[in-house]
mmCIF file of C-alpha atoms and ligand atoms in Angstrom:
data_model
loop_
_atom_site.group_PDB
_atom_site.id
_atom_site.type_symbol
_atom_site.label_atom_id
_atom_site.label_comp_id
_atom_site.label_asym_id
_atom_site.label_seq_id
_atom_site.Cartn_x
_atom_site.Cartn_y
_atom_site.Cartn_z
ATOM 1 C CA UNK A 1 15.779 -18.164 -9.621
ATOM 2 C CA UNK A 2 19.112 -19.313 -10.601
ATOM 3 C CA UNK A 3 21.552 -17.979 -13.294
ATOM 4 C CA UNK A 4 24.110 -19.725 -15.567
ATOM 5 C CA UNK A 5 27.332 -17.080 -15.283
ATOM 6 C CA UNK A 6 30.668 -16.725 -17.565
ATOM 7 C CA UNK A 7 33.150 -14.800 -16.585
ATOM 8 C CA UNK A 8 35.367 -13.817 -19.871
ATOM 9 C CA UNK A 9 38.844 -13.198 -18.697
ATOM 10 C CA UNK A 10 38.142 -14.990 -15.340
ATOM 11 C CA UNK A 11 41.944 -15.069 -14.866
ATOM 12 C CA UNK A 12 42.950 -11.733 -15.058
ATOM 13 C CA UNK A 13 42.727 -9.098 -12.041
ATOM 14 C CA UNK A 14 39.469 -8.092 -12.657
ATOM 15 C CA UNK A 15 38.037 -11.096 -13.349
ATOM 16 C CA UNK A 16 39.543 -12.686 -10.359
ATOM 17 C CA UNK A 17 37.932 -10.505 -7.987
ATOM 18 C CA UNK A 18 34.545 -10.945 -10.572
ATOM 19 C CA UNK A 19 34.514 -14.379 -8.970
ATOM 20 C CA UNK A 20 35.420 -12.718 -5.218
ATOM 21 C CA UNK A 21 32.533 -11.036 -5.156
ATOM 22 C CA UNK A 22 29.638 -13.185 -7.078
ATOM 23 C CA UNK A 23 30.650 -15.538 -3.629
ATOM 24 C CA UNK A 24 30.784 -12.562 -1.572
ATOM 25 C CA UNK A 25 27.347 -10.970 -2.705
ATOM 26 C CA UNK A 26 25.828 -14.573 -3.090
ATOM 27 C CA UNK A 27 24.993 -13.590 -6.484
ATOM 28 C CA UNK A 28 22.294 -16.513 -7.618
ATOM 29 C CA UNK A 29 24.218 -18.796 -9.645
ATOM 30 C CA UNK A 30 23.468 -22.323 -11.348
ATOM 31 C CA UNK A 31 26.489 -22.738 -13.451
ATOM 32 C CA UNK A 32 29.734 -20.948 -13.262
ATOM 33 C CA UNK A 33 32.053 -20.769 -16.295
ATOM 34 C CA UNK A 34 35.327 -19.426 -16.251
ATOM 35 C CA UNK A 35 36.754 -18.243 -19.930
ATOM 36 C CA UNK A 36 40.513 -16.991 -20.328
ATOM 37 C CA UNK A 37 42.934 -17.683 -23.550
ATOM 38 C CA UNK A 38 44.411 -21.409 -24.707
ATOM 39 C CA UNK A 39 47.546 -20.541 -22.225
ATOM 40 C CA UNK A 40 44.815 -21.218 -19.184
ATOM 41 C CA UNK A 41 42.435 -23.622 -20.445
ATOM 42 C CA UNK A 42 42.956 -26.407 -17.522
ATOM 43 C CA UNK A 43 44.224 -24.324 -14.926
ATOM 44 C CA UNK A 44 42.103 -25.033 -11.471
ATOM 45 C CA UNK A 45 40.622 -22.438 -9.754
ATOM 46 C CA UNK A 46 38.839 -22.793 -5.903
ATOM 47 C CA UNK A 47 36.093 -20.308 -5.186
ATOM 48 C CA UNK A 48 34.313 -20.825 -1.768
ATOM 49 C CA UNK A 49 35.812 -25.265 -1.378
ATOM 50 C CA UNK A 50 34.434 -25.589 -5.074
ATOM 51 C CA UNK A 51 37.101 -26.431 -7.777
ATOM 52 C CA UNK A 52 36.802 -24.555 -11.422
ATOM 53 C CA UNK A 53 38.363 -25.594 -14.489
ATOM 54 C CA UNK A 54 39.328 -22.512 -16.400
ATOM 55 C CA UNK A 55 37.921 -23.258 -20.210
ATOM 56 C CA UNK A 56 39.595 -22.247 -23.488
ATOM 57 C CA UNK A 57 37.102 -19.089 -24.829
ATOM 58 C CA UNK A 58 35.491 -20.354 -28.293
ATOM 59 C CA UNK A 59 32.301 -19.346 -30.053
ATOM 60 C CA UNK A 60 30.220 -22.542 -28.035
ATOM 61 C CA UNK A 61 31.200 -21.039 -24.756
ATOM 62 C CA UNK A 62 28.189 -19.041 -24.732
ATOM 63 C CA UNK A 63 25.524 -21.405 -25.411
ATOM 64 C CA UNK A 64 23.014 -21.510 -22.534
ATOM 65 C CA UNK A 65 24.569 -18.422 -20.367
ATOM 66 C CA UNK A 66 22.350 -16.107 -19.705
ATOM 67 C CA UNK A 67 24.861 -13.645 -17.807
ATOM 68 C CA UNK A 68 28.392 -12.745 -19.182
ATOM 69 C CA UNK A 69 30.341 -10.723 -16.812
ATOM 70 C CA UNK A 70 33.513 -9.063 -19.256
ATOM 71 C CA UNK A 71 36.990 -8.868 -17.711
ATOM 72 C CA UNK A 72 39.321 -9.310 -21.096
ATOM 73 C CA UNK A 73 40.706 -6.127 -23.266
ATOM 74 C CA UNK A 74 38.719 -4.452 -26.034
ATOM 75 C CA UNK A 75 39.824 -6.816 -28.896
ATOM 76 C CA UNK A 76 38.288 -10.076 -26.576
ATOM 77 C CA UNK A 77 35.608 -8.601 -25.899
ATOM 78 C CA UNK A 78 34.554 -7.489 -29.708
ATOM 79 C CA UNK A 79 35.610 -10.956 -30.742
ATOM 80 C CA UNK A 80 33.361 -12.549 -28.506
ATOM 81 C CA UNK A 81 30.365 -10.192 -26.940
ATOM 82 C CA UNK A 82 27.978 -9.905 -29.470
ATOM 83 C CA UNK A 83 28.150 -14.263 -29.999
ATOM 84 C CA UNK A 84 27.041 -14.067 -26.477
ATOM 85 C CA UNK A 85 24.230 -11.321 -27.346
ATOM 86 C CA UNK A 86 23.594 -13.817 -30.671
ATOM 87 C CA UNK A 87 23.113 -16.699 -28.288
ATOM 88 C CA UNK A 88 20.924 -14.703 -25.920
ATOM 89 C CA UNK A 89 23.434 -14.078 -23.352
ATOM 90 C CA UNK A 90 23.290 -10.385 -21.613
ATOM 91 C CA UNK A 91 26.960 -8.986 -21.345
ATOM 92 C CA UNK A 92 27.898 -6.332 -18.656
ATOM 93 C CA UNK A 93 31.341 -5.239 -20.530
ATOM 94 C CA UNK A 94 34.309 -3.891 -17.936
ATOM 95 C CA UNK A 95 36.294 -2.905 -21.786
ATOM 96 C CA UNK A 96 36.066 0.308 -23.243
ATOM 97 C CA UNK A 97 34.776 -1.180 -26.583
ATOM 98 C CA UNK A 98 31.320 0.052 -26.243
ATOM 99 C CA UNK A 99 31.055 2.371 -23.459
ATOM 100 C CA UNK A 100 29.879 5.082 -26.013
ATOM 101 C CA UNK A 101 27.847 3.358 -28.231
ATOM 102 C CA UNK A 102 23.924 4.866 -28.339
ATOM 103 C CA UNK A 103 22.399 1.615 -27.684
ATOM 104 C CA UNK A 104 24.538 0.941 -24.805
ATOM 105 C CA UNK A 105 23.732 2.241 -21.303
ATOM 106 C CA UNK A 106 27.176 3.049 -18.889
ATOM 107 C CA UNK A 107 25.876 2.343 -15.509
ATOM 108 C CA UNK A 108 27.282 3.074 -12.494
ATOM 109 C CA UNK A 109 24.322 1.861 -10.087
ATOM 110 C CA UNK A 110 24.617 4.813 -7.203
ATOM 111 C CA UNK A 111 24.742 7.391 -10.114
ATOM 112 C CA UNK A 112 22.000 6.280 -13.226
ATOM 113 C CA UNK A 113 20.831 2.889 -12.419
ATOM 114 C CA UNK A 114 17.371 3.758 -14.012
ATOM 115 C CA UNK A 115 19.390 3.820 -17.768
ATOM 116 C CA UNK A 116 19.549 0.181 -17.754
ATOM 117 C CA UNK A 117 16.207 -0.387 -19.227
ATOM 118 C CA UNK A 118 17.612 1.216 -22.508
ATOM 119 C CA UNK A 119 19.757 -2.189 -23.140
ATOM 120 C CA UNK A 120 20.127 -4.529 -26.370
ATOM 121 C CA UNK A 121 21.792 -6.782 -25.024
ATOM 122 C CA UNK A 122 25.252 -4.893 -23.829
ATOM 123 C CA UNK A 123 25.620 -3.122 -20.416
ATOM 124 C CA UNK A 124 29.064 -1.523 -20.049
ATOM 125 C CA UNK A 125 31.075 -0.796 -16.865
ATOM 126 C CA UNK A 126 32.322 2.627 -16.886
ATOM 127 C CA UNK A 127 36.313 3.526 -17.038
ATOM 128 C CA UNK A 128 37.879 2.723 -13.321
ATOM 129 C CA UNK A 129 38.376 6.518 -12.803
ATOM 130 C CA UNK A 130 35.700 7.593 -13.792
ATOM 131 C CA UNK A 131 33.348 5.478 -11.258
ATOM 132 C CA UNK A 132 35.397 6.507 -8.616
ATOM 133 C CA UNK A 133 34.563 10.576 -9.475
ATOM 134 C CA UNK A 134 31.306 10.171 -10.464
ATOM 135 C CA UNK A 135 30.385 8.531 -7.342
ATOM 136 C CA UNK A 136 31.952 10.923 -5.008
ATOM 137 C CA UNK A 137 30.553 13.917 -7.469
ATOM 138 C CA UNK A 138 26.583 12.572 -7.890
ATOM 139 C CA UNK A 139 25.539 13.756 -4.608
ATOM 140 C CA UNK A 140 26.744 16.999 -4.919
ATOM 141 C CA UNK A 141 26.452 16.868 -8.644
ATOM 142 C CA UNK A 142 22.223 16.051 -7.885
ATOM 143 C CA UNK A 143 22.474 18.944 -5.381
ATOM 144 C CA UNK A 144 24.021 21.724 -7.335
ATOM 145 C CA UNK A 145 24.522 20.803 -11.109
ATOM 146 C CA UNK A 146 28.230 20.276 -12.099
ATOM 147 C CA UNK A 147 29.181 22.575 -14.964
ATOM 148 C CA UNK A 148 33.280 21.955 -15.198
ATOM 149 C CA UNK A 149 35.714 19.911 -13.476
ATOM 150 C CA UNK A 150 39.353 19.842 -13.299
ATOM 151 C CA UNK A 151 40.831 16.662 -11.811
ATOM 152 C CA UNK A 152 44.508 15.352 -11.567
ATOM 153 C CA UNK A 153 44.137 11.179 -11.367
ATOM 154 C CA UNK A 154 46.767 9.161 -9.233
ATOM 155 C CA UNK A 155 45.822 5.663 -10.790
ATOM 156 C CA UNK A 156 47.229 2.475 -9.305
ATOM 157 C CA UNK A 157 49.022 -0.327 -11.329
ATOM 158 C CA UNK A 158 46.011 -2.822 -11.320
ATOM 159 C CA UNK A 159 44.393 -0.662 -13.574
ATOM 160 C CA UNK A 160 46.828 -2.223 -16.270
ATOM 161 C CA UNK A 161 45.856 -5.715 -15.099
ATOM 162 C CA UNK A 162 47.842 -8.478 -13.472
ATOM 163 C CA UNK A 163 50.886 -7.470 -15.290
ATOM 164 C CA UNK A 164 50.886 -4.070 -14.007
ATOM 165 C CA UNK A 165 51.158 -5.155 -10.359
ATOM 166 C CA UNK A 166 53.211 -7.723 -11.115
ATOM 167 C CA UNK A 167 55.519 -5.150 -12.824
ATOM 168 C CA UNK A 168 55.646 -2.927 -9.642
ATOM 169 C CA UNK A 169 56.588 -5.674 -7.528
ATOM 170 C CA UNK A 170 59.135 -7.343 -9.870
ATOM 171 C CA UNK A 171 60.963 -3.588 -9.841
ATOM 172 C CA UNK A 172 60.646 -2.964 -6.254
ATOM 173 C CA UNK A 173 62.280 -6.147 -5.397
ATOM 174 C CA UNK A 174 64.936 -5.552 -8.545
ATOM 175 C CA UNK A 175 65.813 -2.548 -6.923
ATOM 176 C CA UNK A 176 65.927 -3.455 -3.378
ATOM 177 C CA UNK A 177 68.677 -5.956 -4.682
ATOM 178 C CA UNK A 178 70.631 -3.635 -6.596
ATOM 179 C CA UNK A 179 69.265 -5.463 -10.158
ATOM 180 C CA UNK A 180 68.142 -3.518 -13.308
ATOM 181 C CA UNK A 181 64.485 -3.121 -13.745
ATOM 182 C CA UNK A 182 62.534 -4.564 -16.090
ATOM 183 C CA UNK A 183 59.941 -2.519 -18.704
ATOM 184 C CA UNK A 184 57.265 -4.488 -19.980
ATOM 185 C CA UNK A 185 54.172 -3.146 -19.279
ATOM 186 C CA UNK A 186 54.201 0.619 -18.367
ATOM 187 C CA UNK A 187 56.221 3.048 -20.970
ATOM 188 C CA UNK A 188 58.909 3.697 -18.257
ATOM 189 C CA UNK A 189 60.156 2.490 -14.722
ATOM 190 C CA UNK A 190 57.004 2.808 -12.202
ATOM 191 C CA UNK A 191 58.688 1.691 -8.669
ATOM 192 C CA UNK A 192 59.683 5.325 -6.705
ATOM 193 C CA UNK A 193 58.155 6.957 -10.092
ATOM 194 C CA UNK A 194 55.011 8.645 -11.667
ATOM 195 C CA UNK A 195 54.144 8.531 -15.267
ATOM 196 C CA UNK A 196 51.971 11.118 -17.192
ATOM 197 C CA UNK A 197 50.701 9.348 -19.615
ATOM 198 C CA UNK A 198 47.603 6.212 -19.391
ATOM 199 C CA UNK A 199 46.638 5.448 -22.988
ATOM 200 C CA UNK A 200 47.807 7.345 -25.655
ATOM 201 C CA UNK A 201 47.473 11.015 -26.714
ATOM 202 C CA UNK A 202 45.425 12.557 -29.208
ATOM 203 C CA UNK A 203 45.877 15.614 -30.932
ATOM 204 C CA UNK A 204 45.193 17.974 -28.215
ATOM 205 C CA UNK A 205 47.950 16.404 -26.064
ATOM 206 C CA UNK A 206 44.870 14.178 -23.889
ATOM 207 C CA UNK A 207 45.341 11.122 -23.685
ATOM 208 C CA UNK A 208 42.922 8.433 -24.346
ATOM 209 C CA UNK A 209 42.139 7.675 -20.114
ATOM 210 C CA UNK A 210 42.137 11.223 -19.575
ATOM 211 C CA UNK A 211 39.119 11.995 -22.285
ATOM 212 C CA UNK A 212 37.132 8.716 -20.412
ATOM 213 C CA UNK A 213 36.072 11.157 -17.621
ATOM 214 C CA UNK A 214 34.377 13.592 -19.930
ATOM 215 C CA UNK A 215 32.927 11.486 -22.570
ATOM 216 C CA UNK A 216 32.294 8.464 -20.194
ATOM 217 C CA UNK A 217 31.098 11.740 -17.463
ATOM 218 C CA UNK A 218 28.780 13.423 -19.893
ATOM 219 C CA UNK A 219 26.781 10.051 -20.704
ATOM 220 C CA UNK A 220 26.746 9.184 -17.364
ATOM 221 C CA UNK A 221 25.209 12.236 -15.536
ATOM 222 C CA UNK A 222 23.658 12.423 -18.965
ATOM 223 C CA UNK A 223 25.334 16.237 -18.715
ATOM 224 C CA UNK A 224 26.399 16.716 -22.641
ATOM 225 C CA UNK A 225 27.535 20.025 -21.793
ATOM 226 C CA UNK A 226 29.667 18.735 -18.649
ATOM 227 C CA UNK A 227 33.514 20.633 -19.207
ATOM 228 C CA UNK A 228 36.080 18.141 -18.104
ATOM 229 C CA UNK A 229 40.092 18.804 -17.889
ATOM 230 C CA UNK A 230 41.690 15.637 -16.997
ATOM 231 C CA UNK A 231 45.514 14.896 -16.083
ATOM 232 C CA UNK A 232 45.953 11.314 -15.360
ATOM 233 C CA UNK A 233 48.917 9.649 -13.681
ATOM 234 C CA UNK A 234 49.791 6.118 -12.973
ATOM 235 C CA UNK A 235 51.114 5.757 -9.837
ATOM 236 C CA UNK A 236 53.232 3.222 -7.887
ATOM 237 C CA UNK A 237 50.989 2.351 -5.546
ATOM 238 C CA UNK A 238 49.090 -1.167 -5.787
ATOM 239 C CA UNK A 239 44.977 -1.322 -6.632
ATOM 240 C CA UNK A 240 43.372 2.098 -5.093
ATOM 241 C CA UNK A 241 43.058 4.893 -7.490
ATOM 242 C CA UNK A 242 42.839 8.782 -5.664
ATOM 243 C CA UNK A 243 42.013 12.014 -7.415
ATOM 244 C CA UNK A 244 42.105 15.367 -7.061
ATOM 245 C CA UNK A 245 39.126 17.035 -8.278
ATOM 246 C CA UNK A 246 37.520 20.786 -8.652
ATOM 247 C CA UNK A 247 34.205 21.289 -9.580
ATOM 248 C CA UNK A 248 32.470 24.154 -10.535
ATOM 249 C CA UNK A 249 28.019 24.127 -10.356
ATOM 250 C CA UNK A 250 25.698 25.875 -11.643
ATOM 251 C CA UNK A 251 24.212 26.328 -8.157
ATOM 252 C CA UNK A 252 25.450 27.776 -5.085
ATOM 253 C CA UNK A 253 26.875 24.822 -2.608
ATOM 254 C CA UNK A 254 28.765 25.199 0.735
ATOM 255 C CA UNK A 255 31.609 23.098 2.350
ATOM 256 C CA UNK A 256 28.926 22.142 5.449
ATOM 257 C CA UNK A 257 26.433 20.716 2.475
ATOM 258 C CA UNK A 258 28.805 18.947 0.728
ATOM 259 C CA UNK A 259 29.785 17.259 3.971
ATOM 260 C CA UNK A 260 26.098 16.641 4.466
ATOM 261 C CA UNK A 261 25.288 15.246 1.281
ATOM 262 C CA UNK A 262 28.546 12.892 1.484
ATOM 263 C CA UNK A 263 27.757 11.628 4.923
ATOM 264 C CA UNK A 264 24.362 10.611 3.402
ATOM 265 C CA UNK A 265 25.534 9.250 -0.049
ATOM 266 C CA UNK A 266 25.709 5.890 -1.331
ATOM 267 C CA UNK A 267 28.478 4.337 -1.876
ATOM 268 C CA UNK A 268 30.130 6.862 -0.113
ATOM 269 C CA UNK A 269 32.208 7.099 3.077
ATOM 270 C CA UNK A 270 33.177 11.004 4.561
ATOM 271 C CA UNK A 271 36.959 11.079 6.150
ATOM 272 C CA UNK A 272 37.114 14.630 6.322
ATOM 273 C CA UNK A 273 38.422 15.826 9.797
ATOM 274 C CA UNK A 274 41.983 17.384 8.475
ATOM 275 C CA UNK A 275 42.520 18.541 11.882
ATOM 276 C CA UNK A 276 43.170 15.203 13.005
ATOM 277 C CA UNK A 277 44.516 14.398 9.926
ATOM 278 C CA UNK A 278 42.039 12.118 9.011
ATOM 279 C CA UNK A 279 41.258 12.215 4.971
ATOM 280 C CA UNK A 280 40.898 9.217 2.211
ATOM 281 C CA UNK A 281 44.300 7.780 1.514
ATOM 282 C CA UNK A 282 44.834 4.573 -1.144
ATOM 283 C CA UNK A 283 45.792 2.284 1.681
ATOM 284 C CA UNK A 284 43.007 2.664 3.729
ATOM 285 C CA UNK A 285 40.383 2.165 0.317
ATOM 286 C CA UNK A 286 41.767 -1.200 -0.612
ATOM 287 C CA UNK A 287 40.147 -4.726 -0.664
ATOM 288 C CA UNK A 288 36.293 -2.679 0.208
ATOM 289 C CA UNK A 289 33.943 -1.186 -2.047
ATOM 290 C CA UNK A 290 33.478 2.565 -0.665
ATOM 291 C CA UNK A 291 34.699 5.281 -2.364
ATOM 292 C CA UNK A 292 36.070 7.624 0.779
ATOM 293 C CA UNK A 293 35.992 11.534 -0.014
ATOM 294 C CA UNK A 294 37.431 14.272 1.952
ATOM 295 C CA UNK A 295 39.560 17.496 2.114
ATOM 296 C CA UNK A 296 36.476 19.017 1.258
ATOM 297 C CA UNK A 297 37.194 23.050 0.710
ATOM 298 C CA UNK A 298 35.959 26.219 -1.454
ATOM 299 C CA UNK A 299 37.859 26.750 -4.469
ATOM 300 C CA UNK A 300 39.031 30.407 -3.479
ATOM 301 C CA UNK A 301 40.896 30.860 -7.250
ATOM 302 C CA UNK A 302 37.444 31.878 -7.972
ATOM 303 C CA UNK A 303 33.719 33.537 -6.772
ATOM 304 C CA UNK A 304 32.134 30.590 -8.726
ATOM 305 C CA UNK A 305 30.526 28.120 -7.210
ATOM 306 C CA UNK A 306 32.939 25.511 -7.005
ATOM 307 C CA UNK A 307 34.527 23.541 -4.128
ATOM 308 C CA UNK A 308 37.355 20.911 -3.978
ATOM 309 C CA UNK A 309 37.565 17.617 -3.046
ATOM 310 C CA UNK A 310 39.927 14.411 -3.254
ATOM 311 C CA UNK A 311 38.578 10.645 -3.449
ATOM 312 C CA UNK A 312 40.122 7.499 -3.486
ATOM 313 C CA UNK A 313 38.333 3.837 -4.363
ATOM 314 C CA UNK A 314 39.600 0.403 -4.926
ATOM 315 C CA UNK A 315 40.351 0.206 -8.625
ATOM 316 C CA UNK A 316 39.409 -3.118 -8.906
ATOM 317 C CA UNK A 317 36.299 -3.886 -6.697
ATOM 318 C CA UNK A 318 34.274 -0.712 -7.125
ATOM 319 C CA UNK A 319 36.155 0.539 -10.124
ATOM 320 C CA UNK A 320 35.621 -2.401 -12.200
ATOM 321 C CA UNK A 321 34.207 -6.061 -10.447
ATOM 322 C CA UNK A 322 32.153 -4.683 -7.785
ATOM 323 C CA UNK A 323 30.026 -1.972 -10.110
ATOM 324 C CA UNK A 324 29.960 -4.965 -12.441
ATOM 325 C CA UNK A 325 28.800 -7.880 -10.533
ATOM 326 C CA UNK A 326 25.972 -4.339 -9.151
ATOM 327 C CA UNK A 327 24.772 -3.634 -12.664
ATOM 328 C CA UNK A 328 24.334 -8.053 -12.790
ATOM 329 C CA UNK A 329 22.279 -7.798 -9.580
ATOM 330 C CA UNK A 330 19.930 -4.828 -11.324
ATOM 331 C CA UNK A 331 19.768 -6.776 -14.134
ATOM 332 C CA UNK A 332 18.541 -9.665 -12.347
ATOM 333 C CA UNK A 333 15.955 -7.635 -10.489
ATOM 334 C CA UNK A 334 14.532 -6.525 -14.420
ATOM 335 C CA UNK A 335 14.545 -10.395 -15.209
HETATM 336 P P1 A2P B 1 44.821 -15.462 -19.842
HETATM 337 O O1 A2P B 1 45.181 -15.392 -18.400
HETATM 338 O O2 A2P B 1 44.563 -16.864 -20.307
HETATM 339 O O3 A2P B 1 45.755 -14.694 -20.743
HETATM 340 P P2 A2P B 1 44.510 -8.848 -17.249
HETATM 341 O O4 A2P B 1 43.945 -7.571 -17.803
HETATM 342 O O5 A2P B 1 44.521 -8.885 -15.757
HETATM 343 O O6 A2P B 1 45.845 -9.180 -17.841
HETATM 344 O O7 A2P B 1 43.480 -10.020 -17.709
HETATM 345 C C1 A2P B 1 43.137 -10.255 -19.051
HETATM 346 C C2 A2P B 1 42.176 -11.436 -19.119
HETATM 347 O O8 A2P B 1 41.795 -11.638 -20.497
HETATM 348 C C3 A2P B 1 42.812 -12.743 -18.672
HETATM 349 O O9 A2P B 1 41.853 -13.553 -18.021
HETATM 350 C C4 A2P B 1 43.236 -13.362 -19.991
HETATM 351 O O10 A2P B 1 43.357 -14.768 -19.972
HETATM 352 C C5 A2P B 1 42.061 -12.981 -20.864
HETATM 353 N N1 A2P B 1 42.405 -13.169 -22.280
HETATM 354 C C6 A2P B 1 43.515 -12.727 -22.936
HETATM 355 N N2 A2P B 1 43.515 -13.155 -24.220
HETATM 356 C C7 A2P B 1 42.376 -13.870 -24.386
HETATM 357 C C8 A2P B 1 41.787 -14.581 -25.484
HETATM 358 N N3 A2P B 1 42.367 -14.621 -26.679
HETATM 359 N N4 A2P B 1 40.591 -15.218 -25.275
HETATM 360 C C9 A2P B 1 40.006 -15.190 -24.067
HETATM 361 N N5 A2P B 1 40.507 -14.534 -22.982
HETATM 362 C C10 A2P B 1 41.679 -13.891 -23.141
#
């Protein structure tokens, strides 16, 4: 069986690499459509020899699709997702718009693939972060029982789209030629920089990416009780996100298990051998789909049970297109 496939926001980063992998995975498709603004309508895109025309997004570009893949920002997608539900379309969203909503399962396919049943209509992809913990934490987290976490986020520029990397480059090469930078995108200079701050802050002083990995987390693991403190960071560094996590369980769990369970995991690929100083680093976890954990230790600021670890994924394939074009393929296997 064959499948007629949009892509909303097929020319954005995520939605580029949507297209990357359908080919890749030889996802079953009859028709391809590729959605983006007015400003792209026209524009030719080649996938595997065959030439796309990129079509202007209206109401009508959801008749007969019977798979919509979401790659635009939260205001696209609530303009546009639930015509596709209307028309009998089924959506997996990569926006935030409806991650928490009750009807709609948050898969991440190593971690709760078995909550995609529970659909009306709208599967969401979790926040890029987020996949990248939860994936490195299940095993463990299936093990032992995660209870609290504290992670530190070092989140790459694609996580802000096309414009984000583009605004990293544009100021490296600025700078390189003794120019001024230019701020469009991120709230201050990223090149030789970090900045504190993804989203904006609530009333605590979290910001909105930083309360993703407990909200998103606790739905997820389906863990209501799951304590999350979160400090997240964009980074100059190009499409891998790394992070620095501490987890505490509710069950005893020793570095030589957690290695064990790692080696074993889906998803998952163990570089922990610090005395060859071999551990995951963004470089190495670009353009695949593994999430690579290591420096694997006991937490010895405390006698709980709780051990730290640090991960690193590409933002864009597993984070967003790859889990994506995963929760399509489960979907598919339900149709
Ligand atoms: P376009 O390239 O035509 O602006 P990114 O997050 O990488 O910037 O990608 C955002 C994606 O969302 C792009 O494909 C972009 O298309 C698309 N998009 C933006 N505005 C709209 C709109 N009004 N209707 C449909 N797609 C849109």
């Amino acid at each position: 069986k064959t499948y007629n496939v949009a892509i909303l926001g097929a020319t954005g980063a995520v939605g580029q690499e949507m297209l990357k992998i359908l080919n890749e995975r030889k996802f079953p498709i009859k028709e391809l459509h590729l959605l983006a603004s007015k400003r792209s309508a026209g524009k030719k895109i080649t996938v595997n020899e065959k030439e796309y025309i990129v079509e202007e997004t209206t109401a009508n570009s959801f008749d007969n699709i019977d798979i919509v893949l979401g790659a635009a920002e939260n205001d696209i997608a609530k303009k546009y997702l639930p015509i596709a539900v209307e028309k009998g379309a089924i959506v997996v969203d990569n926006s935030s718009a409806y991650r928490l909503d009750k009807d709609v399962p948050l898969i991440i396919p190593e971690v709760n693939p078995q909550d995609i049943k529970k659909h009306h209509g709208i599967i969401a992809n979790p926040n890029c972060a987020t996949i990248i913990a939860l994936v490195a934490l299940q095993p463990l987290h299936a093990y032992a029982k995660a209870k609290r976490m504290v992670v530190s986020t070092y989140q790459a520029v694609s996580g802000a789209g096309v414009k984000g990397i583009m605004e990293l480059q544009q100021q490296l090469a600025a700078l390189a030629h003794g120019k001024e930078v230019e701020i469009q995108t991120f709230q201050h200079q990223i090149a030789y920089n970090l900045i504190p701050q993804i989203g904006s802050f609530d009333e605590n002083g979290y910001s909105s990416e930083e309360m993703k990995m407990q909200n998103e987390g606790r739905k997820i693991l389906n863990s209501p009780e799951l304590a999350v403190n979160c400090t997240c960071v964009r980074v100059p560094i190009l499409r891998s996100h790394s992070e620095s996590i501490m987890v505490e369980f509710e069950q005893p769990i020793d570095v030589e298990k957690a290695r064990e369970l790692l080696a074993n995991a889906k998803g998952v690929k163990l570089v922990d051998d610090p005395k060859s100083n071999q551990y995951p680093m963004p470089l190495d976890t670009t353009d695949q789909d593994l999430v690579y954990v290591g420096r694997i230790r006991k937490d010895i600021s405390t006698q709980a049970n709780a051990l730290s670890f640090w991960c690193c994924g590409d933002q864009v394939r597993k984070g967003a297109a790859t889990n994506a074009v995963q929760i399509a393929e489960l979907l598919i296997e339900e149709l």
